[in-house]
PDB file of C-alpha atoms and ligand atoms in Angstrom:
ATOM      1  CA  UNK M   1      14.954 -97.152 -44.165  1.00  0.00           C
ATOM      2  CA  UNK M   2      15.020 -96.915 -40.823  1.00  0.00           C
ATOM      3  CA  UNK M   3      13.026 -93.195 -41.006  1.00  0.00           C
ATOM      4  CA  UNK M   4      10.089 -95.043 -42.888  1.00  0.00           C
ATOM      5  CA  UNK M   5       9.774 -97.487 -40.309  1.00  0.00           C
ATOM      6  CA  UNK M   6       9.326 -95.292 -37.521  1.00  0.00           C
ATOM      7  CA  UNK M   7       6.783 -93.059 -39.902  1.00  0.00           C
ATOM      8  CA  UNK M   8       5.366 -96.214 -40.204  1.00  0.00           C
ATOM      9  CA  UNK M   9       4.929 -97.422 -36.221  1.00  0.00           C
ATOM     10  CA  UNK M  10       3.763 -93.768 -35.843  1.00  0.00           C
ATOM     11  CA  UNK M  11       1.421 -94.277 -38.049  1.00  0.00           C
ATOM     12  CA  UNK M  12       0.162 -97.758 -36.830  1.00  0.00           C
ATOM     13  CA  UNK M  13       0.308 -96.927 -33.228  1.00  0.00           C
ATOM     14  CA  UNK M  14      -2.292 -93.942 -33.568  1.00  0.00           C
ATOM     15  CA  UNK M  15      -4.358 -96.704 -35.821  1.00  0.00           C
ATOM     16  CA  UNK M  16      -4.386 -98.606 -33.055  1.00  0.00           C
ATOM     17  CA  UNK M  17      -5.355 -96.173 -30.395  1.00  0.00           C
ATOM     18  CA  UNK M  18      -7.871 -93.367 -32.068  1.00  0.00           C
ATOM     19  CA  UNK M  19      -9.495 -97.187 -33.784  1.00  0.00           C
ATOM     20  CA  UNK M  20     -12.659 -96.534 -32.025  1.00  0.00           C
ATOM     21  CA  UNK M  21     -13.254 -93.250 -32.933  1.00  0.00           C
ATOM     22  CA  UNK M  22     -14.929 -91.406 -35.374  1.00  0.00           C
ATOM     23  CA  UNK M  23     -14.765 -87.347 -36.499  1.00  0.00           C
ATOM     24  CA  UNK M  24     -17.288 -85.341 -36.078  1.00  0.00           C
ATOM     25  CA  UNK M  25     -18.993 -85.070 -39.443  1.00  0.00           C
ATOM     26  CA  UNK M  26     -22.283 -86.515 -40.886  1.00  0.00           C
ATOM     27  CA  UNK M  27     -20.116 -89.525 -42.168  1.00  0.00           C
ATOM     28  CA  UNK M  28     -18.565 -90.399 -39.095  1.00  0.00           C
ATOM     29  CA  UNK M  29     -15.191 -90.451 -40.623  1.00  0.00           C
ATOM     30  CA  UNK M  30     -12.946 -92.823 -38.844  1.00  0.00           C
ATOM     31  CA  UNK M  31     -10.531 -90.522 -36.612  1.00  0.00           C
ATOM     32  CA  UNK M  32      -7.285 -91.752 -38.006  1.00  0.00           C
ATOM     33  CA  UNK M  33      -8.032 -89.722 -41.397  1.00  0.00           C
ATOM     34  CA  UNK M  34      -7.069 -86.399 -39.489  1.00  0.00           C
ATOM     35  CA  UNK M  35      -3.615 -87.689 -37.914  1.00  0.00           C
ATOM     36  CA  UNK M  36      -2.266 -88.881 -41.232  1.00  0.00           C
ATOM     37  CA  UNK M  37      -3.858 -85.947 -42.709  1.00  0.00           C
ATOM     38  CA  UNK M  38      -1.948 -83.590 -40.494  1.00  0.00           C
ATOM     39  CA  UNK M  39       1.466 -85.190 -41.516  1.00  0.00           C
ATOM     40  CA  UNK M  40       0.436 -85.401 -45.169  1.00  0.00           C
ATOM     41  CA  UNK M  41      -0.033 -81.666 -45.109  1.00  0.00           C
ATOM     42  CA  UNK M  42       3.490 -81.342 -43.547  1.00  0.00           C
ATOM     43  CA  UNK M  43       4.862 -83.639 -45.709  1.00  0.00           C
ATOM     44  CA  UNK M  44       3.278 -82.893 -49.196  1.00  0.00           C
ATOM     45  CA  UNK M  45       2.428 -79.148 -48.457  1.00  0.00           C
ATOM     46  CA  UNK M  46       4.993 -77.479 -46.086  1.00  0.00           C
ATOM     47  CA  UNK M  47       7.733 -80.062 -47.338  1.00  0.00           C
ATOM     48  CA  UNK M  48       9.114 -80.685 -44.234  1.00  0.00           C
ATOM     49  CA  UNK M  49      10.969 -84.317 -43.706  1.00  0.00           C
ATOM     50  CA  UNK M  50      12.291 -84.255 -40.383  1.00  0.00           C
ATOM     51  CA  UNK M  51      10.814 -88.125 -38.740  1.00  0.00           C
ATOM     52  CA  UNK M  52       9.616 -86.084 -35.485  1.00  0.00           C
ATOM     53  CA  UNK M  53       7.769 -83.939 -37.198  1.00  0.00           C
ATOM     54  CA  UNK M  54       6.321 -86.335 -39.157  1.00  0.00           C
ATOM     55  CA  UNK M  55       6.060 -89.078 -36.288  1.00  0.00           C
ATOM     56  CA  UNK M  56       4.633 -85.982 -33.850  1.00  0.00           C
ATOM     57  CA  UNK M  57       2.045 -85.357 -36.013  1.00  0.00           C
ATOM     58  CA  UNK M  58       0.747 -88.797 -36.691  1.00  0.00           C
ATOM     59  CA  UNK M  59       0.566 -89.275 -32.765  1.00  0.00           C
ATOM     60  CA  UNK M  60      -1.069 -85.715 -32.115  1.00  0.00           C
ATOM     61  CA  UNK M  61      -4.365 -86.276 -30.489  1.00  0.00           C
ATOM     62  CA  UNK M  62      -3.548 -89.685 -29.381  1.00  0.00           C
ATOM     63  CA  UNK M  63      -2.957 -88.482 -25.718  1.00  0.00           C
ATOM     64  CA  UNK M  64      -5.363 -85.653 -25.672  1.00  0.00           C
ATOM     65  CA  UNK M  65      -8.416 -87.936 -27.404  1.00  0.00           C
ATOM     66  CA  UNK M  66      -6.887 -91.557 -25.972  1.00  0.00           C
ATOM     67  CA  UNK M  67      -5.169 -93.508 -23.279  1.00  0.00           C
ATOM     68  CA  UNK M  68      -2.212 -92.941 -24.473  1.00  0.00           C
ATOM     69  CA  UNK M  69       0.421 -91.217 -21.712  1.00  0.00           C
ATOM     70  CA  UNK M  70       3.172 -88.912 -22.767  1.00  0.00           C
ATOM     71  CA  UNK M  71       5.609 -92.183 -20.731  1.00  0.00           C
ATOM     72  CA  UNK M  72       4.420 -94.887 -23.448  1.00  0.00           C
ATOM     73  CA  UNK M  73       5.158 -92.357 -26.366  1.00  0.00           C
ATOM     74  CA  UNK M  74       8.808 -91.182 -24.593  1.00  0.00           C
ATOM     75  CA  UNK M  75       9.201 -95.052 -24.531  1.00  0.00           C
ATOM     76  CA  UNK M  76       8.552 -95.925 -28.299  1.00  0.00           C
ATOM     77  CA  UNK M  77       9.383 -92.934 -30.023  1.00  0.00           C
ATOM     78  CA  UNK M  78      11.837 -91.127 -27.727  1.00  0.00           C
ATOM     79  CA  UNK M  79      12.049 -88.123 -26.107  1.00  0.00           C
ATOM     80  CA  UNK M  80      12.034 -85.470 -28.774  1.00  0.00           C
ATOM     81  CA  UNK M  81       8.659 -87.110 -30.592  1.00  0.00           C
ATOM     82  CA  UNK M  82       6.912 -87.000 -26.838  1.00  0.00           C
ATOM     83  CA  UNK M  83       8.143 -83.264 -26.194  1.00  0.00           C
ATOM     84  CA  UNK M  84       6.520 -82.541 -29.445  1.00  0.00           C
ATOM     85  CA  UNK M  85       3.460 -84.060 -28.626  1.00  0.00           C
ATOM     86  CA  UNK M  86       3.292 -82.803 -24.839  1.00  0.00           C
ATOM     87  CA  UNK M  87       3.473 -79.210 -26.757  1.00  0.00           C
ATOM     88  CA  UNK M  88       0.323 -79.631 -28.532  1.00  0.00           C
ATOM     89  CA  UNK M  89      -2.012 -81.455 -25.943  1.00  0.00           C
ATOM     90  CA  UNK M  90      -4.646 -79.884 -24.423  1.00  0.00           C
ATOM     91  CA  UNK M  91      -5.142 -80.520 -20.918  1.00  0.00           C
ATOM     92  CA  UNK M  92      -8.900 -81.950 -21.234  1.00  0.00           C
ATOM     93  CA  UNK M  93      -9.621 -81.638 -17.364  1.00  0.00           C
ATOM     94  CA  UNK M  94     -10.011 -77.891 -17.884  1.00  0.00           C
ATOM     95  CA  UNK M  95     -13.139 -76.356 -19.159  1.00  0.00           C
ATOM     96  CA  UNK M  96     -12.661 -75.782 -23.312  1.00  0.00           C
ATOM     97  CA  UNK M  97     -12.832 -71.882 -22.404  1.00  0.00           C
ATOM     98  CA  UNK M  98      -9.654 -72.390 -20.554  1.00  0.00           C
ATOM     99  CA  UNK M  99      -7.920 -74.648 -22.879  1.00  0.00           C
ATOM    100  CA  UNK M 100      -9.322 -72.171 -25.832  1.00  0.00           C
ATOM    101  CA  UNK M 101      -7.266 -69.647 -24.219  1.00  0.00           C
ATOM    102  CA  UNK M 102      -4.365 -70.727 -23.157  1.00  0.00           C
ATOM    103  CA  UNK M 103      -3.764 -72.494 -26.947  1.00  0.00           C
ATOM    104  CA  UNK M 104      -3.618 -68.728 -27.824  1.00  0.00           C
ATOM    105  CA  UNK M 105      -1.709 -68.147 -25.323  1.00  0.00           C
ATOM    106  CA  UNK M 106       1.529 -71.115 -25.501  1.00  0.00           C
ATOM    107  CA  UNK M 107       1.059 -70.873 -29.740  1.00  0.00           C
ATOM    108  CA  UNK M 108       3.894 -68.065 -29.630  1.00  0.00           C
ATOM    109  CA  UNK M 109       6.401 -69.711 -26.764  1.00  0.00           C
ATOM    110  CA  UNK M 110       5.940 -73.504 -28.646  1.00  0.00           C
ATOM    111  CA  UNK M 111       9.177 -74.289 -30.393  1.00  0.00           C
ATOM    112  CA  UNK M 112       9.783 -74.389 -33.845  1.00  0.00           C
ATOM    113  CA  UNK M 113       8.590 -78.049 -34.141  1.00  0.00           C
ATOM    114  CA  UNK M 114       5.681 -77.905 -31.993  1.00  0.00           C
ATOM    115  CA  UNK M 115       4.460 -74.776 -34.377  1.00  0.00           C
ATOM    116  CA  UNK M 116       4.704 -76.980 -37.740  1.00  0.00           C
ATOM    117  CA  UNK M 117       2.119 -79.394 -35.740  1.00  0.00           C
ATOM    118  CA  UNK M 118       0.237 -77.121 -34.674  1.00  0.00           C
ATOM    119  CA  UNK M 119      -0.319 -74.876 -38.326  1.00  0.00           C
ATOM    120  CA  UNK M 120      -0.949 -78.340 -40.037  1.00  0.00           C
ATOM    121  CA  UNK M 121      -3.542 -79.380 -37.651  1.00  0.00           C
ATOM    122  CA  UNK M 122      -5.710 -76.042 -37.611  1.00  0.00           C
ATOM    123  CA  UNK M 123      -5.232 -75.772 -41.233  1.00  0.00           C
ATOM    124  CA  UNK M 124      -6.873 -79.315 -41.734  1.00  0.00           C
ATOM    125  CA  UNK M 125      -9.147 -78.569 -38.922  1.00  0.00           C
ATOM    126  CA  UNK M 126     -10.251 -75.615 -41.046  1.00  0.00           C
ATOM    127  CA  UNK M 127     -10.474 -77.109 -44.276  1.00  0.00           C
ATOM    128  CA  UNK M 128     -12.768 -79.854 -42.774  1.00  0.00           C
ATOM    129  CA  UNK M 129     -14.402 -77.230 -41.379  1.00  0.00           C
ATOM    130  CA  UNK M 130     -15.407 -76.016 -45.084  1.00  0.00           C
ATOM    131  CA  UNK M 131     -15.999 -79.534 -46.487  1.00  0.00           C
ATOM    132  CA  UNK M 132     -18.606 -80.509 -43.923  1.00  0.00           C
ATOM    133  CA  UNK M 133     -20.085 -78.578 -40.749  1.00  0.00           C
ATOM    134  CA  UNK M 134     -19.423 -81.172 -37.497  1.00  0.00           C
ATOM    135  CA  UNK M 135     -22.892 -82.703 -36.399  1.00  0.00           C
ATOM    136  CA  UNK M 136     -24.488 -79.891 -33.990  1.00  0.00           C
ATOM    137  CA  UNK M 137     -22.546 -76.974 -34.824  1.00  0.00           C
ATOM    138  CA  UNK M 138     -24.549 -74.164 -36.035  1.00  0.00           C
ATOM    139  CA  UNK M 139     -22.628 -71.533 -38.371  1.00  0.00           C
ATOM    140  CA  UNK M 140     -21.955 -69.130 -35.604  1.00  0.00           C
ATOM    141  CA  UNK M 141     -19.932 -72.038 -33.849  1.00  0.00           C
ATOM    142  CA  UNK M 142     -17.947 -72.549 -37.066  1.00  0.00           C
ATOM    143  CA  UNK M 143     -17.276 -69.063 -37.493  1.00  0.00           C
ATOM    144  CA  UNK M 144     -16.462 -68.809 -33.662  1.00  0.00           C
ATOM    145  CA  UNK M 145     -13.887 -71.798 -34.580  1.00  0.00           C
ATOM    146  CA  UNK M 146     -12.353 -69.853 -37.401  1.00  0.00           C
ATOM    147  CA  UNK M 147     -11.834 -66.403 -35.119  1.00  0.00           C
ATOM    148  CA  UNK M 148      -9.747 -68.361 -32.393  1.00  0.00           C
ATOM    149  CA  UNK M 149      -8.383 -70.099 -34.729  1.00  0.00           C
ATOM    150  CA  UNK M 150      -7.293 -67.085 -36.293  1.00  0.00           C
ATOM    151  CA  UNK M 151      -5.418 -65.998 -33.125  1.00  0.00           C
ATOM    152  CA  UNK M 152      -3.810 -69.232 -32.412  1.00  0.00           C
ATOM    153  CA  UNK M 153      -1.997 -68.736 -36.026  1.00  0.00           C
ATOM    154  CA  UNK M 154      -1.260 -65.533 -35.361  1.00  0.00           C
ATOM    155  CA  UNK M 155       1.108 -66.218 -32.751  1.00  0.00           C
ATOM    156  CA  UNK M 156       2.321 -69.204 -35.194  1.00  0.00           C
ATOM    157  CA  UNK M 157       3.147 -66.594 -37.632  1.00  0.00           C
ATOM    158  CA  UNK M 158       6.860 -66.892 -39.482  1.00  0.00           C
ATOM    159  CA  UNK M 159       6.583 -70.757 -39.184  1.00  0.00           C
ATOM    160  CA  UNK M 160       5.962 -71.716 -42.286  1.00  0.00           C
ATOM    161  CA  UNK M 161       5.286 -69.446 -45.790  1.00  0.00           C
ATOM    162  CA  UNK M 162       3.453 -72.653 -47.607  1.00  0.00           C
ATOM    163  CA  UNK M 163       0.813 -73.325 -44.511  1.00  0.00           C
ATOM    164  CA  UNK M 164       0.722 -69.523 -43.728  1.00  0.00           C
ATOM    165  CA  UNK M 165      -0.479 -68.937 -46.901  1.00  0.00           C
ATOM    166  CA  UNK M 166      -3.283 -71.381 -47.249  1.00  0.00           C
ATOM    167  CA  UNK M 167      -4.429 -70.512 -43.993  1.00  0.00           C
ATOM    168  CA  UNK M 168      -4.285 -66.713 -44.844  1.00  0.00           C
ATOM    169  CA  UNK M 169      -6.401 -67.597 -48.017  1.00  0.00           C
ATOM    170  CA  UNK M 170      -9.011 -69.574 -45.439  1.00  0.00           C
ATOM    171  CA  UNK M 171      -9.737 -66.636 -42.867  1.00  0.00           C
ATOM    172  CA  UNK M 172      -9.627 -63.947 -45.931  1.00  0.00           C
ATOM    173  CA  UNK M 173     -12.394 -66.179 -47.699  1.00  0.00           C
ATOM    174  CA  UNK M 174     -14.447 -66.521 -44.027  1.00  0.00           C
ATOM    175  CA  UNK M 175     -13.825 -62.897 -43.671  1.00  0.00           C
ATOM    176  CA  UNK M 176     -11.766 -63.156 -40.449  1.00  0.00           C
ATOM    177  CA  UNK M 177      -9.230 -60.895 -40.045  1.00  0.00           C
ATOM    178  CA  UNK M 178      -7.078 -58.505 -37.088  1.00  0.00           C
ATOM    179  CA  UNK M 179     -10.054 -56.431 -36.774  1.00  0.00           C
ATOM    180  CA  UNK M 180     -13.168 -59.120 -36.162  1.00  0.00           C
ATOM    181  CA  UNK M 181     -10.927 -61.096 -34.112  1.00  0.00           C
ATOM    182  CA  UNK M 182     -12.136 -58.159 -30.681  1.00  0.00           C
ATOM    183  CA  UNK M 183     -15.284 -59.743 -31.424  1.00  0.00           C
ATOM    184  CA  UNK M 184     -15.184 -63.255 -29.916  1.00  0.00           C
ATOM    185  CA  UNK M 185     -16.384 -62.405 -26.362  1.00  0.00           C
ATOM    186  CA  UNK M 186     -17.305 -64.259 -23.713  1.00  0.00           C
ATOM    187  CA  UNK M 187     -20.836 -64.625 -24.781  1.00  0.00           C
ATOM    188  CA  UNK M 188     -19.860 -66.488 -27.987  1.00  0.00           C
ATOM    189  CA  UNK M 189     -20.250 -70.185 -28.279  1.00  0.00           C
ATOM    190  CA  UNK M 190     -16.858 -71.724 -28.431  1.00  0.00           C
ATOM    191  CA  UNK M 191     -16.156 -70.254 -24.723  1.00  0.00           C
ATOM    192  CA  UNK M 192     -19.179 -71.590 -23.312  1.00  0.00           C
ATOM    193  CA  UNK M 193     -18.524 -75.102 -21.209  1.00  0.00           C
ATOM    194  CA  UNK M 194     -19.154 -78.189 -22.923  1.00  0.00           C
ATOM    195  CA  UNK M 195     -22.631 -78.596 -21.401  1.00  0.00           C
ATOM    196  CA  UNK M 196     -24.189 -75.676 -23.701  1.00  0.00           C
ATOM    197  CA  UNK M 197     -22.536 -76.869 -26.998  1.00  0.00           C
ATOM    198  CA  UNK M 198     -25.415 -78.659 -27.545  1.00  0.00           C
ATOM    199  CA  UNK M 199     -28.096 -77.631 -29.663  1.00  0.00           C
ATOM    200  CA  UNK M 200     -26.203 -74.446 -30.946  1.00  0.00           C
TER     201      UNK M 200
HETATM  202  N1  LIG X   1     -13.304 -79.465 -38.207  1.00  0.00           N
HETATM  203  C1  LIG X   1     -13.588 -80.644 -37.626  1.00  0.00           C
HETATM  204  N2  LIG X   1     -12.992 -80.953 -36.434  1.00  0.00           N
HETATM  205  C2  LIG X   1     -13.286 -82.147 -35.876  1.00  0.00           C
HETATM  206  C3  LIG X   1     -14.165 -83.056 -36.511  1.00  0.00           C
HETATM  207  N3  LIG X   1     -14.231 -84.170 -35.743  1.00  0.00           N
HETATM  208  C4  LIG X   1     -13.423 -83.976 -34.709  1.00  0.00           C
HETATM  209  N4  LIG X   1     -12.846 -82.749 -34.757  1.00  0.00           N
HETATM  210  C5  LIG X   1     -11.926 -82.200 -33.756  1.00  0.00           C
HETATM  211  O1  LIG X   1     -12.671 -81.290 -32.955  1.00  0.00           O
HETATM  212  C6  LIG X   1     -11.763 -80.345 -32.384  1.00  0.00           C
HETATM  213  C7  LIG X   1     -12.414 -78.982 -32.478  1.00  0.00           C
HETATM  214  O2  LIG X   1     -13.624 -79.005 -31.787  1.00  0.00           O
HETATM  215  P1  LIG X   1     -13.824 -78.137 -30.466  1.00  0.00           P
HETATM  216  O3  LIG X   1     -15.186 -78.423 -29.936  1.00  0.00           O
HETATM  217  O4  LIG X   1     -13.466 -76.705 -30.774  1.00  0.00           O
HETATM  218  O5  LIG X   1     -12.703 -78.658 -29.492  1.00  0.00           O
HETATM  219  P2  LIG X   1     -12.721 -79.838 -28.426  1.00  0.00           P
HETATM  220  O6  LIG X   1     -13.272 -81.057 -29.117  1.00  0.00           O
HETATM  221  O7  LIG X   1     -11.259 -79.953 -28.082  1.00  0.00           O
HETATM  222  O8  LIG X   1     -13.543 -79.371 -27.272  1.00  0.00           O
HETATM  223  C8  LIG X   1     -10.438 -80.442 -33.132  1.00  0.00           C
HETATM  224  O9  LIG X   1      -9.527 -80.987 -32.193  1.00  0.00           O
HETATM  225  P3  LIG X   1      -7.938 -80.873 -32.352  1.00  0.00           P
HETATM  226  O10 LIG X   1      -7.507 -81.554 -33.594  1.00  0.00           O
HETATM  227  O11 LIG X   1      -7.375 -81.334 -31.049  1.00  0.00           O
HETATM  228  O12 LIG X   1      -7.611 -79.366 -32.578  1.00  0.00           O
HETATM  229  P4  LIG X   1      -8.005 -78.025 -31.796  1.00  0.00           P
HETATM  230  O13 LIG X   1      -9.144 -77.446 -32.559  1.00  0.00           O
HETATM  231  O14 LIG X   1      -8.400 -78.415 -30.398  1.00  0.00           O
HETATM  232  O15 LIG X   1      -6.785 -77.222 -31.848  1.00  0.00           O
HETATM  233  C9  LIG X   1     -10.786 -81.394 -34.303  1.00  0.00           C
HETATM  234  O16 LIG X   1      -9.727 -82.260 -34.695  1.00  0.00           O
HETATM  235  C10 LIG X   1     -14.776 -82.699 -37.754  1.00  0.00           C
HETATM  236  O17 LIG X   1     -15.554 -83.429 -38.345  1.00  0.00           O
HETATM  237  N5  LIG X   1     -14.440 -81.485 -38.261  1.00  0.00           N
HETATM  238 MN1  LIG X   2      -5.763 -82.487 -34.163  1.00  0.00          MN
END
């Protein structure tokens, strides 16, 4: 019992901080849908039942898109959950092109944990992606968003055969693959600083 209840506070707790936000799609759906999403996928799809996990990906984005510090989450969930989560937070003072990059970068050197988070986020991130294009996005900027994410997962690869798979099945349908992925240069839009993502 005590494992539910600390799915549970997870689960609250990112409620309570991404509250205000919305995604980016026509509907505005409320943030918290992707956190519990994430975990559902790694619950329900990859079958994995380890609390961290679980409790990690509830709490994702909640320092990267929130107040939240990586202290407050050490200090209710312990120090494995907030190692977890330190793992797959962007450092939003750098300019996306950096951050971009350097997710390629870390995905390989993350530990085994960490890379569970990180295959069930893109692959929700990418199924989203197909359900409903984010509002000012044009379809190059999706199809940028499927290339990197194509090279984060590669250096996820071995993780995880159910997530692997659906994720394969995603970039085969987009047409992403080893030998477009020498196409995202620096002129493409997803490296471009945040001030030119609009109206693309
Ligand atoms: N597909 C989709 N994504 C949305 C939507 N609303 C918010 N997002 C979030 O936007 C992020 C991807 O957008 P980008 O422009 O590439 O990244 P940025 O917000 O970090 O600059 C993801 O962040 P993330 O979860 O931190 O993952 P990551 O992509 O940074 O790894 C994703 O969760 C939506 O409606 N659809
Ligand atoms: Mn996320």
């Amino acid at each position: 019992m005590a494992e539910v209840t600390g799915i549970l506070e997870a689960a609250n707790f990112a409620a309570e901080k991404h509250k205000a936000q919305r995604r980016k799609d026509a509907e505005e759906t409320p943030y918290i849908n992707h956190p519990i999403g994430v975990a559902r996928i790694l619950s329900h799809e990859a079958g994995i039942d380890d609390v961290a996990v679980l409790q990690a990906a509830l709490l994702h984005d909640t320092v990267e898109d929130t107040n939240t510090t990586f202290l407050e989450i050490e200090e209710t969930f312990g120090l494995e959950v907030r190692r977890i989560v330190e793992e797959v937070t962007d450092d939003k003072t750098l300019p996306r092109m950096r951050r971009k990059q350097l997710q390629i970068e870390h995905a390989p050197h993350c530990s085994h944990k960490a890379k569970l988070v990180k295959l069930a986020d893109k692959l929700y991130n990418l199924r989203d992606l197909k359900r409903s294009t984010p509002k000012g996005w044009s379809e190059k900027r999706v199809q940028e968003y499927f290339q990197w994410a194509f090279q984060v997962v590669s250096g996820l690869h071995g993780t995880n055969v159910a997530m692997e798979k659906h994720l394969d099945q995603l970039f085969k349908e987009r047409g992403v693959s080893a030998s477009v992925e020498s196409d995202l240069l620096d002129k493409d839009v997803i490296w471009q600083p945040d001030s030119k993502e609009s109206g693309v």
